[in-house]
GROMACS .gro file of C-alpha atoms in nm:
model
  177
    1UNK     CA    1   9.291  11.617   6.948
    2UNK     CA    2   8.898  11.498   6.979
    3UNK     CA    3   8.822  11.314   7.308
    4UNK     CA    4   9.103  11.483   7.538
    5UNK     CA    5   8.998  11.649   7.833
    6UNK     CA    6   9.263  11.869   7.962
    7UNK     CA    7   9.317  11.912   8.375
    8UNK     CA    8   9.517  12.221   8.438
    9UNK     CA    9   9.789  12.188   8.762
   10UNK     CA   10   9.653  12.273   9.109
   11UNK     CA   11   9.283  12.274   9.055
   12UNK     CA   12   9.066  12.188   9.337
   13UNK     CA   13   8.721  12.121   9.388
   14UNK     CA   14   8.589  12.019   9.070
   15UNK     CA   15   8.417  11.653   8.953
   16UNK     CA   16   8.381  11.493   8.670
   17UNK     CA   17   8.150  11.246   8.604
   18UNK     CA   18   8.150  10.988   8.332
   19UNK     CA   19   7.928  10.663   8.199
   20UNK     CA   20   8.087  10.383   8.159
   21UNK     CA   21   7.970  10.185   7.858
   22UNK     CA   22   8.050   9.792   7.945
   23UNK     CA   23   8.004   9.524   8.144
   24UNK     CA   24   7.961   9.518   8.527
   25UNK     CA   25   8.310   9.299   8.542
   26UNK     CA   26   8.482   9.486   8.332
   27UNK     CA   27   8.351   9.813   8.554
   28UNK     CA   28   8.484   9.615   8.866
   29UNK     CA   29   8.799   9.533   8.701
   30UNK     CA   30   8.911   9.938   8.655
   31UNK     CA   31   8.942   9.957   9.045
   32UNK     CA   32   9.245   9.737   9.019
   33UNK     CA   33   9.564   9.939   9.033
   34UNK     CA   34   9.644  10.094   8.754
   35UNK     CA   35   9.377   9.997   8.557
   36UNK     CA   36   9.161  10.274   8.556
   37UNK     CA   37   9.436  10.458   8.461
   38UNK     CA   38   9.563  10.285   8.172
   39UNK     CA   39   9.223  10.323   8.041
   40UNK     CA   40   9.180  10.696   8.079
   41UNK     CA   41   9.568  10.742   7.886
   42UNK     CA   42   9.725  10.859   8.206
   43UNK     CA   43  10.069  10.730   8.433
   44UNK     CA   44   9.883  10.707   8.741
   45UNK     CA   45   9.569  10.787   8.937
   46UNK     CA   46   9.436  10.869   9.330
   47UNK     CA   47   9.241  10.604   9.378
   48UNK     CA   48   9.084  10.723   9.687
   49UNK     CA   49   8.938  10.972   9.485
   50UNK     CA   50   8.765  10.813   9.209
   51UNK     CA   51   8.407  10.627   9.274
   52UNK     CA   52   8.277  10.367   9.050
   53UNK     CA   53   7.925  10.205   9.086
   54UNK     CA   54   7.620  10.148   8.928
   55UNK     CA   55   7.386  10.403   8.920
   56UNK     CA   56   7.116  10.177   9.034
   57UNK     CA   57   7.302  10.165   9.398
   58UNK     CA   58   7.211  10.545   9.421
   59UNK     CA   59   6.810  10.363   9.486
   60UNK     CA   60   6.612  10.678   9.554
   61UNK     CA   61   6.826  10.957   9.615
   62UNK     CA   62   6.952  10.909   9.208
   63UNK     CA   63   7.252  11.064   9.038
   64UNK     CA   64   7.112  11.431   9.132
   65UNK     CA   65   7.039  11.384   9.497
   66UNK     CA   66   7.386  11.227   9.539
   67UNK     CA   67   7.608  11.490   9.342
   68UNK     CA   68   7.427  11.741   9.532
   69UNK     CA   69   7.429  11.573   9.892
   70UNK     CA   70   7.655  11.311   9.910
   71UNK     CA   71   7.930  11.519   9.686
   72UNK     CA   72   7.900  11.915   9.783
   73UNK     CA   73   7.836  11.987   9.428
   74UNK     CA   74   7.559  12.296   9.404
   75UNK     CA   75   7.208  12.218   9.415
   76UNK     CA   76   7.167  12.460   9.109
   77UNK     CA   77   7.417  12.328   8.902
   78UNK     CA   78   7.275  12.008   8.929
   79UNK     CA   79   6.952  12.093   8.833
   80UNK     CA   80   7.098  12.223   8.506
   81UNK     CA   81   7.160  11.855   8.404
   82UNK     CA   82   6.866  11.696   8.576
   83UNK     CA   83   6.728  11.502   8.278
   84UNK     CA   84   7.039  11.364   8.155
   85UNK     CA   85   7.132  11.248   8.540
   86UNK     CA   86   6.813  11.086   8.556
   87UNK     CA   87   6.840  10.910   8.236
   88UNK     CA   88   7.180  10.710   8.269
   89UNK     CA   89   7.192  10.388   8.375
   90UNK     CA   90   7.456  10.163   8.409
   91UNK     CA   91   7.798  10.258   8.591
   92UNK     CA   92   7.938  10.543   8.661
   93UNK     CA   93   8.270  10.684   8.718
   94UNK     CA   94   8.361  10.994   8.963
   95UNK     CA   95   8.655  11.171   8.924
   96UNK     CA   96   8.752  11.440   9.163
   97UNK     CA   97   9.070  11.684   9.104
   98UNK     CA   98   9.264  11.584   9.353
   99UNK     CA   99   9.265  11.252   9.204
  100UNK     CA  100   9.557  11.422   8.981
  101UNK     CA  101   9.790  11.536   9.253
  102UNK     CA  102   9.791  11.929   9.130
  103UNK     CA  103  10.004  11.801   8.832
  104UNK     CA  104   9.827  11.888   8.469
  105UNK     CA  105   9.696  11.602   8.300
  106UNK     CA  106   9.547  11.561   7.961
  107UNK     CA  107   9.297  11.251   7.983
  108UNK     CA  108   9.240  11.007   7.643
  109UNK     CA  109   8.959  10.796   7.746
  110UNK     CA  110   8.885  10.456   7.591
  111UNK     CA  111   8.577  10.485   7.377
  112UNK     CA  112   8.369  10.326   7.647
  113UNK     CA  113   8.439  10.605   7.869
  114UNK     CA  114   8.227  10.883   7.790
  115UNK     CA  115   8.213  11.251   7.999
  116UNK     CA  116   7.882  11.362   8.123
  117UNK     CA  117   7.941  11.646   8.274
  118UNK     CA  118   8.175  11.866   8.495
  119UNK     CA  119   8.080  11.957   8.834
  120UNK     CA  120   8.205  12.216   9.103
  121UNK     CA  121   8.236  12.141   9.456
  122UNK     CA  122   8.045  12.399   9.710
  123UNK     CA  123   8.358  12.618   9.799
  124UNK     CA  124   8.380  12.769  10.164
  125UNK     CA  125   8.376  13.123  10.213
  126UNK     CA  126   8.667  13.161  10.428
  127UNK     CA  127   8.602  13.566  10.451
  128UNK     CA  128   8.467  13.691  10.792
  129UNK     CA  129   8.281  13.945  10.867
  130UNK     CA  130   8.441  14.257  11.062
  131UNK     CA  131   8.362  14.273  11.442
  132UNK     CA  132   8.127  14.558  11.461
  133UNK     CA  133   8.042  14.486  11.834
  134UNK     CA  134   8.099  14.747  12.080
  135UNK     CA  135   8.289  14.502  12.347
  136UNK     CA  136   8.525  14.388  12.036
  137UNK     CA  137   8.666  14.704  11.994
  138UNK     CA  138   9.008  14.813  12.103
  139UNK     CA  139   9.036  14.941  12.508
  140UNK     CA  140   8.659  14.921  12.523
  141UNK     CA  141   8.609  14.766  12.898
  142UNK     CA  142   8.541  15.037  13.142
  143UNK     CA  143   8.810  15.222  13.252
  144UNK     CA  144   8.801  15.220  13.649
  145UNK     CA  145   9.096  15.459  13.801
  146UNK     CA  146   9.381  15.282  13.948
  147UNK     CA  147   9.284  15.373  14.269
  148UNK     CA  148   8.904  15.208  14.253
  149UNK     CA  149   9.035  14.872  14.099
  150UNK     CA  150   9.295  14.830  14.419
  151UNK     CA  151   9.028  14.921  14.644
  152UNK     CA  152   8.815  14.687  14.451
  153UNK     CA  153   9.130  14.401  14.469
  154UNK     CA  154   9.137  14.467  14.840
  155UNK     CA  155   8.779  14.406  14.865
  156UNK     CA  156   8.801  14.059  14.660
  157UNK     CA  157   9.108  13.944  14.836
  158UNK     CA  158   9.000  14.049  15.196
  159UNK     CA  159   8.630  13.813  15.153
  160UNK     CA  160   8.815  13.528  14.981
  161UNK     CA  161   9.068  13.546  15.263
  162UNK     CA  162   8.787  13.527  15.566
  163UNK     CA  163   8.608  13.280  15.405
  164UNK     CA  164   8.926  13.017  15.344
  165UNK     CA  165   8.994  13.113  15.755
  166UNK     CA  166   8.634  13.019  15.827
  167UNK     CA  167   8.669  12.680  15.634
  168UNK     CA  168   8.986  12.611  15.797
  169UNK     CA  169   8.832  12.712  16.154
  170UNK     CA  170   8.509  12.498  16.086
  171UNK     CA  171   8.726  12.189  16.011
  172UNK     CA  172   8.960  12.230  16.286
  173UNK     CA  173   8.657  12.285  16.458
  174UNK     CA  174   8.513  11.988  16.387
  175UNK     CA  175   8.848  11.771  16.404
  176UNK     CA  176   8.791  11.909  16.808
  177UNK     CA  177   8.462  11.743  16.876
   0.00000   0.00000   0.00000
């Protein structure tokens, strides 16, 4: 089947981005519930995850600056598309994967409804990198013999001891006078 974009189950992190040939009220009717999904052939549709605006909103920052830094999609990938980005005008419509709930979907978009291009969020490298400090090691801390770190206990213990009697002598002290 021509025009069917197929969204396999569980995938994560990708966007697709599509122009939206018609007018602005029919643009603003497809956030109504259900709409947008009736269009693209579907049963239902995360709203919270689709975006539709005109691309003349973006201002500035355009379609390339925004995929990039408003959407986590790699500055590199971006640039691949650059001059087609540039070039539309009108509204667009962001869809990101989640939008499908991990269930596989195959999309039949209305004729006005055309894909521009598929995008991949930044993923996060979750790996970290070994501890190769000397302190992170296993029973690294210096070993002191039992006998040294109850003498050294003692020590602690005996000056935190004379100086909570000297408080309490200085205040009774004081309480005196």
């Amino acid at each position: 089947m021509e025009g069917v974009i197929h969204i396999p189950a569980g995938e994560r992190g990708v966007i697709r981005l599509f122009a939206l040939d018609m007018r602005p009220e029919q643009a603003a009717f497809l956030k109504e519930p259900g709409a947008l999904a009736q269009v693209l052939g579907i049963a239902a549709l995360d709203m919270d995850q689709v975006e539709i605006f005109p691309v003349s909103d973006l201002e500035d920052i355009g379609l390339v600056g925004y995929l990039s830094e408003g959407c986590g999609v790699p500055r590199a990938q971006v640039e691949q598309d650059r001059e087609l980005l540039q070039g539309l005008e009108g509204y667009v419509l962001l869809i990101r994967s989640r939008a499908f709930d991990d269930v596989e979907t195959r999309l039949t978009p209305a004729d006005q409804i055309m894909l521009q291009g598929t995008y991949g969020e930044r993923q996060t490298n979750w790996n970290a990198a070994p501890a190769s400090a000397e302190s992170a090691k296993p029973y690294s801390a210096p070993k002191l013999s039992p006998r040294l770190a109850r003498a050294q206990a003692r020590r602690i213990g005996a000056t935190l001891f004379a100086l909570v009697m000297a408080l309490i002598a200085l205040a009774v002290w004081a309480l005196v006078l």
